[in-house]
Short mmCIF file of C-alpha atoms in Angstrom, two decimals:
data_model
loop_
_atom_site.label_atom_id
_atom_site.label_comp_id
_atom_site.label_asym_id
_atom_site.label_seq_id
_atom_site.Cartn_x
_atom_site.Cartn_y
_atom_site.Cartn_z
CA LYS I 1 -6.18 -18.34 15.59
CA TYR I 2 -8.31 -15.69 17.29
CA PRO I 3 -9.95 -16.84 20.54
CA ALA I 4 -13.66 -16.01 20.81
CA ASP I 5 -13.09 -13.78 23.83
CA GLN I 6 -10.39 -11.85 21.92
CA LYS I 7 -11.92 -11.75 18.46
CA GLN I 8 -11.28 -8.01 18.10
CA SER I 9 -7.60 -8.86 17.65
CA ALA I 10 -8.57 -10.10 14.17
CA VAL I 11 -9.46 -6.59 12.99
CA MET I 12 -6.37 -6.12 10.81
CA ALA I 13 -6.70 -9.52 9.16
CA ALA I 14 -10.43 -9.01 8.64
CA LEU I 15 -9.86 -5.62 7.01
CA ARG I 16 -7.19 -7.09 4.72
CA ILE I 17 -9.51 -9.88 3.61
CA ALA I 18 -12.42 -7.49 3.08
CA GLN I 19 -10.21 -5.18 1.04
CA GLU I 20 -8.89 -8.01 -1.14
CA GLN I 21 -12.47 -9.16 -1.83
CA ASN I 22 -13.52 -5.63 -2.83
CA ALA I 23 -11.11 -4.76 -5.65
CA GLY I 24 -8.48 -3.40 -3.29
CA CYS I 25 -10.39 -0.83 -1.26
CA LEU I 26 -12.58 -0.63 1.83
CA SER I 27 -16.02 0.95 1.87
CA THR I 28 -17.83 2.22 4.94
CA GLU I 29 -20.25 -0.69 4.56
CA LEU I 30 -17.41 -3.21 4.63
CA MET I 31 -15.82 -1.60 7.68
CA ASP I 32 -19.23 -1.60 9.41
CA ALA I 33 -19.61 -5.29 8.59
CA VAL I 34 -16.16 -6.04 10.06
CA ALA I 35 -17.11 -4.11 13.21
CA ALA I 36 -20.38 -6.02 13.56
CA TYR I 37 -18.69 -9.38 12.94
CA LEU I 38 -16.00 -8.67 15.53
CA ASP I 39 -18.46 -7.07 17.96
CA MET I 40 -16.55 -3.81 18.21
CA PRO I 41 -17.41 -0.14 17.68
CA ALA I 42 -17.34 0.92 14.04
CA MET I 43 -15.17 3.90 15.00
CA ALA I 44 -12.47 1.54 16.28
CA VAL I 45 -12.42 -0.20 12.89
CA TYR I 46 -12.29 3.16 11.06
CA GLU I 47 -9.33 4.17 13.25
CA VAL I 48 -7.38 1.08 12.23
CA ALA I 49 -8.29 1.45 8.55
CA THR I 50 -7.20 5.10 8.42
CA PHE I 51 -4.04 4.69 10.49
CA TYR I 52 -2.26 1.99 8.49
CA SER I 53 -1.12 2.68 4.93
CA MET I 54 -1.94 -0.85 3.76
CA TYR I 55 -5.66 -0.09 3.86
CA ARG I 56 -7.21 1.97 1.10
CA LEU I 57 -10.49 3.83 1.25
CA GLN I 58 -10.39 4.86 -2.41
CA PRO I 59 -10.04 2.64 -5.49
CA VAL I 60 -6.48 2.06 -6.63
CA GLY I 61 -4.88 1.06 -9.90
CA ARG I 62 -4.18 -2.51 -10.92
CA HIS I 63 -0.52 -1.90 -10.05
CA GLU I 64 0.02 0.06 -6.86
CA PHE I 65 3.50 1.50 -6.27
CA ASN I 66 4.16 2.27 -2.59
CA VAL I 67 7.41 4.22 -2.31
CA CYS I 68 9.02 4.73 1.08
CA THR I 69 10.06 8.34 1.60
CA ASN I 70 11.12 8.06 5.23
CA ILE I 71 14.57 9.17 6.38
CA SER I 72 16.64 6.14 5.32
CA CYS I 73 15.09 5.99 1.86
CA MET I 74 15.20 9.78 1.52
CA LEU I 75 18.93 9.80 2.30
CA ARG I 76 19.48 7.08 -0.31
CA GLY I 77 17.58 8.88 -3.10
CA SER I 78 13.87 8.14 -2.81
CA ASP I 79 13.14 11.63 -4.15
CA GLU I 80 14.82 10.64 -7.43
CA ILE I 81 12.86 7.38 -7.47
CA VAL I 82 9.58 9.25 -6.99
CA ALA I 83 10.47 11.73 -9.74
CA HIS I 84 11.33 8.90 -12.12
CA LEU I 85 8.09 7.05 -11.36
CA GLU I 86 6.03 10.22 -11.78
CA LYS I 87 7.62 10.82 -15.18
CA ARG I 88 7.23 7.23 -16.38
CA LEU I 89 3.67 6.77 -15.08
CA GLY I 90 2.45 10.27 -15.93
CA ILE I 91 0.95 10.76 -12.45
CA LYS I 92 1.95 12.40 -9.17
CA LEU I 93 2.10 10.90 -5.68
CA GLY I 94 -1.40 10.05 -4.49
CA GLU I 95 -2.82 9.75 -8.01
CA THR I 96 -4.11 6.92 -10.15
CA SER I 97 -3.62 6.89 -13.90
CA ALA I 98 -6.68 7.67 -16.03
CA ASP I 99 -6.72 4.13 -17.40
CA GLY I 100 -6.78 2.68 -13.86
CA ARG I 101 -3.55 0.81 -14.41
CA PHE I 102 -1.24 2.56 -11.91
CA THR I 103 -1.44 4.20 -8.50
CA LEU I 104 1.58 5.94 -6.97
CA ARG I 105 1.62 6.27 -3.18
CA GLU I 106 4.06 7.59 -0.65
CA VAL I 107 4.42 5.48 2.50
CA GLU I 108 6.29 6.23 5.69
CA CYS I 109 8.22 3.03 6.23
CA LEU I 110 8.36 -0.42 4.69
CA GLY I 111 10.75 -1.79 7.31
CA ALA I 112 13.60 -2.47 4.89
CA CYS I 113 15.82 0.52 5.65
CA VAL I 114 19.08 -1.35 5.12
CA ASN I 115 18.09 -1.86 1.47
CA ALA I 116 16.94 1.70 0.77
CA PRO I 117 15.47 3.08 -1.35
CA VAL I 118 12.55 0.66 -1.25
CA MET I 119 9.07 0.31 -2.72
CA ARG I 120 6.35 -2.30 -2.53
CA VAL I 121 4.34 -3.33 -5.58
CA ALA I 122 1.50 -5.69 -4.64
CA ARG I 123 3.13 -7.90 -2.02
CA ASP I 124 6.62 -7.72 -3.52
CA TYR I 125 9.39 -5.52 -2.17
CA HIS I 126 11.85 -3.91 -4.57
CA GLU I 127 15.04 -2.75 -2.92
CA HIS I 128 18.19 -0.78 -3.77
CA LEU I 129 16.08 1.02 -6.37
CA THR I 130 17.53 2.80 -9.37
CA PRO I 131 15.77 4.29 -12.39
CA GLU I 132 17.08 1.35 -14.43
CA LEU I 133 15.54 -1.21 -12.05
CA ILE I 134 12.23 0.66 -12.14
CA ASP I 135 12.28 0.71 -15.94
CA ARG I 136 12.83 -3.07 -16.05
CA LEU I 137 9.99 -3.58 -13.57
CA LEU I 138 7.60 -1.35 -15.54
CA ASP I 139 8.52 -3.00 -18.83
CA GLY I 140 7.66 -6.40 -17.32
CA LEU I 141 4.17 -5.46 -16.17
CA GLU I 142 1.07 -6.41 -18.15
#
Protein backbone atom coordinates (compact mmCIF):
# COMPACT_ATOMS: atom_id res chain seq x y z
CA LYS A 1 0.00 0.00 0.00
CA TYR A 2 2.90 2.34 0.75
CA PRO A 3 5.83 2.05 -1.69
CA ALA A 4 9.24 1.79 -0.02
CA ASP A 5 10.42 5.04 -1.60
CA GLN A 6 7.30 6.83 -0.28
CA LYS A 7 6.93 5.18 3.11
CA GLN A 8 6.51 8.54 4.88
CA SER A 9 3.03 8.70 3.35
CA ALA A 10 2.06 6.04 5.91
CA VAL A 11 2.54 8.43 8.83
CA MET A 12 -1.17 8.95 9.53
CA ALA A 13 -1.98 5.25 9.39
CA ALA A 14 1.05 4.41 11.53
CA LEU A 15 0.03 6.96 14.17
CA ARG A 16 -3.53 5.60 14.22
CA ILE A 17 -2.29 2.05 14.72
CA ALA A 18 0.17 3.11 17.43
CA GLN A 19 -2.55 5.05 19.22
CA GLU A 20 -5.00 2.13 19.09
CA GLN A 21 -2.33 -0.19 20.54
CA ASN A 22 -1.62 2.24 23.39
CA ALA A 23 -5.02 2.67 25.06
CA GLY A 24 -6.03 5.51 22.77
CA CYS A 25 -3.17 7.97 23.12
CA LEU A 26 0.26 8.65 21.66
CA SER A 27 3.40 9.05 23.74
CA THR A 28 6.58 10.77 22.64
CA GLU A 29 8.25 7.36 22.56
CA LEU A 30 5.61 5.99 20.20
CA MET A 31 5.87 9.01 17.90
CA ASP A 32 9.67 8.65 17.90
CA ALA A 33 9.29 4.97 16.98
CA VAL A 34 6.96 5.87 14.09
CA ALA A 35 9.49 8.46 12.89
CA ALA A 36 12.34 5.94 13.04
CA TYR A 37 10.29 3.24 11.29
CA LEU A 38 9.28 5.62 8.50
CA ASP A 39 12.75 7.21 8.31
CA MET A 40 11.48 10.74 8.86
CA PRO A 41 12.28 13.52 11.32
CA ALA A 42 10.52 13.13 14.66
CA MET A 43 9.35 16.75 14.41
CA ALA A 44 7.44 15.94 11.23
CA VAL A 45 5.59 13.16 13.06
CA TYR A 46 4.86 15.49 16.02
CA GLU A 47 3.45 18.06 13.58
CA VAL A 48 1.00 15.52 12.16
CA ALA A 49 0.01 14.23 15.60
CA THR A 50 -0.69 17.72 16.96
CA PHE A 51 -2.45 19.05 13.86
CA TYR A 52 -5.20 16.45 13.47
CA SER A 53 -7.88 16.08 16.14
CA MET A 54 -8.04 12.29 15.76
CA TYR A 55 -4.70 11.90 17.52
CA ARG A 56 -4.53 12.25 21.28
CA LEU A 57 -1.46 12.98 23.35
CA GLN A 58 -3.26 12.56 26.68
CA PRO A 59 -5.26 9.57 27.94
CA VAL A 60 -8.96 9.69 27.13
CA GLY A 61 -12.03 8.06 28.61
CA ARG A 62 -13.43 4.74 27.48
CA HIS A 63 -16.13 6.68 25.59
CA GLU A 64 -14.87 9.74 23.77
CA PHE A 65 -17.48 12.25 22.58
CA ASN A 66 -16.19 14.48 19.76
CA VAL A 67 -18.70 17.26 19.14
CA CYS A 68 -18.39 19.43 16.06
CA THR A 69 -18.74 23.11 16.91
CA ASN A 70 -17.90 24.52 13.48
CA ILE A 71 -20.24 26.94 11.71
CA SER A 72 -22.80 24.48 10.30
CA CYS A 73 -23.17 22.62 13.58
CA MET A 74 -23.13 25.86 15.57
CA LEU A 75 -25.97 27.26 13.47
CA ARG A 76 -27.96 24.06 14.04
CA GLY A 77 -27.53 24.06 17.84
CA SER A 78 -24.23 22.42 18.76
CA ASP A 79 -23.96 24.79 21.73
CA GLU A 80 -27.11 23.20 23.19
CA ILE A 81 -25.70 19.73 22.49
CA VAL A 82 -22.46 20.60 24.29
CA ALA A 83 -24.38 22.04 27.26
CA HIS A 84 -26.53 18.91 27.48
CA LEU A 85 -23.50 16.60 27.33
CA GLU A 86 -21.65 18.64 29.95
CA LYS A 87 -24.65 18.39 32.28
CA ARG A 88 -25.20 14.66 31.71
CA LEU A 89 -21.52 13.70 31.91
CA GLY A 90 -20.59 16.11 34.69
CA ILE A 91 -17.54 17.38 32.78
CA LYS A 92 -16.66 20.33 30.55
CA LEU A 93 -15.20 20.35 27.04
CA GLY A 94 -11.65 19.01 27.11
CA GLU A 95 -12.16 17.03 30.32
CA THR A 96 -12.33 13.36 31.22
CA SER A 97 -14.61 12.09 33.96
CA ALA A 98 -12.93 11.10 37.24
CA ASP A 99 -13.86 7.46 36.68
CA GLY A 100 -12.19 7.47 33.25
CA ARG A 101 -15.42 6.57 31.52
CA PHE A 102 -16.05 9.71 29.43
CA THR A 103 -14.06 12.36 27.58
CA LEU A 104 -15.79 15.34 25.97
CA ARG A 105 -13.94 17.05 23.11
CA GLU A 106 -14.70 19.87 20.75
CA VAL A 107 -13.65 19.27 17.14
CA GLU A 108 -13.64 21.66 14.22
CA CYS A 109 -15.32 19.60 11.52
CA LEU A 110 -16.48 16.03 11.08
CA GLY A 111 -17.38 16.50 7.42
CA ALA A 112 -21.09 15.83 7.86
CA CYS A 113 -22.39 19.41 7.76
CA VAL A 114 -25.64 18.51 6.00
CA ASN A 115 -26.61 16.43 9.05
CA ALA A 116 -25.67 18.97 11.71
CA PRO A 117 -25.32 18.98 14.62
CA VAL A 118 -22.94 16.02 14.59
CA MET A 119 -20.67 14.15 16.98
CA ARG A 120 -18.43 11.11 16.72
CA VAL A 121 -18.27 8.49 19.45
CA ALA A 122 -15.55 5.93 18.76
CA ARG A 123 -15.85 5.43 15.01
CA ASP A 124 -19.60 6.05 14.87
CA TYR A 125 -21.16 9.30 13.71
CA HIS A 126 -24.34 10.56 15.36
CA GLU A 127 -26.20 13.13 13.31
CA HIS A 128 -29.18 15.47 13.64
CA LEU A 129 -28.48 15.48 17.37
CA THR A 130 -31.06 16.37 19.99
CA PRO A 131 -30.90 16.05 23.76
CA GLU A 132 -33.27 13.08 23.48
CA LEU A 133 -30.99 11.26 21.04
CA ILE A 134 -28.00 11.90 23.30
CA ASP A 135 -29.91 10.56 26.31
CA ARG A 136 -30.75 7.35 24.42
CA LEU A 137 -27.11 6.98 23.37
CA LEU A 138 -25.82 7.51 26.92
CA ASP A 139 -28.38 5.11 28.38
CA GLY A 140 -27.17 2.43 25.95
CA LEU A 141 -23.49 2.65 26.88
CA GLU A 142 -21.86 0.17 29.25
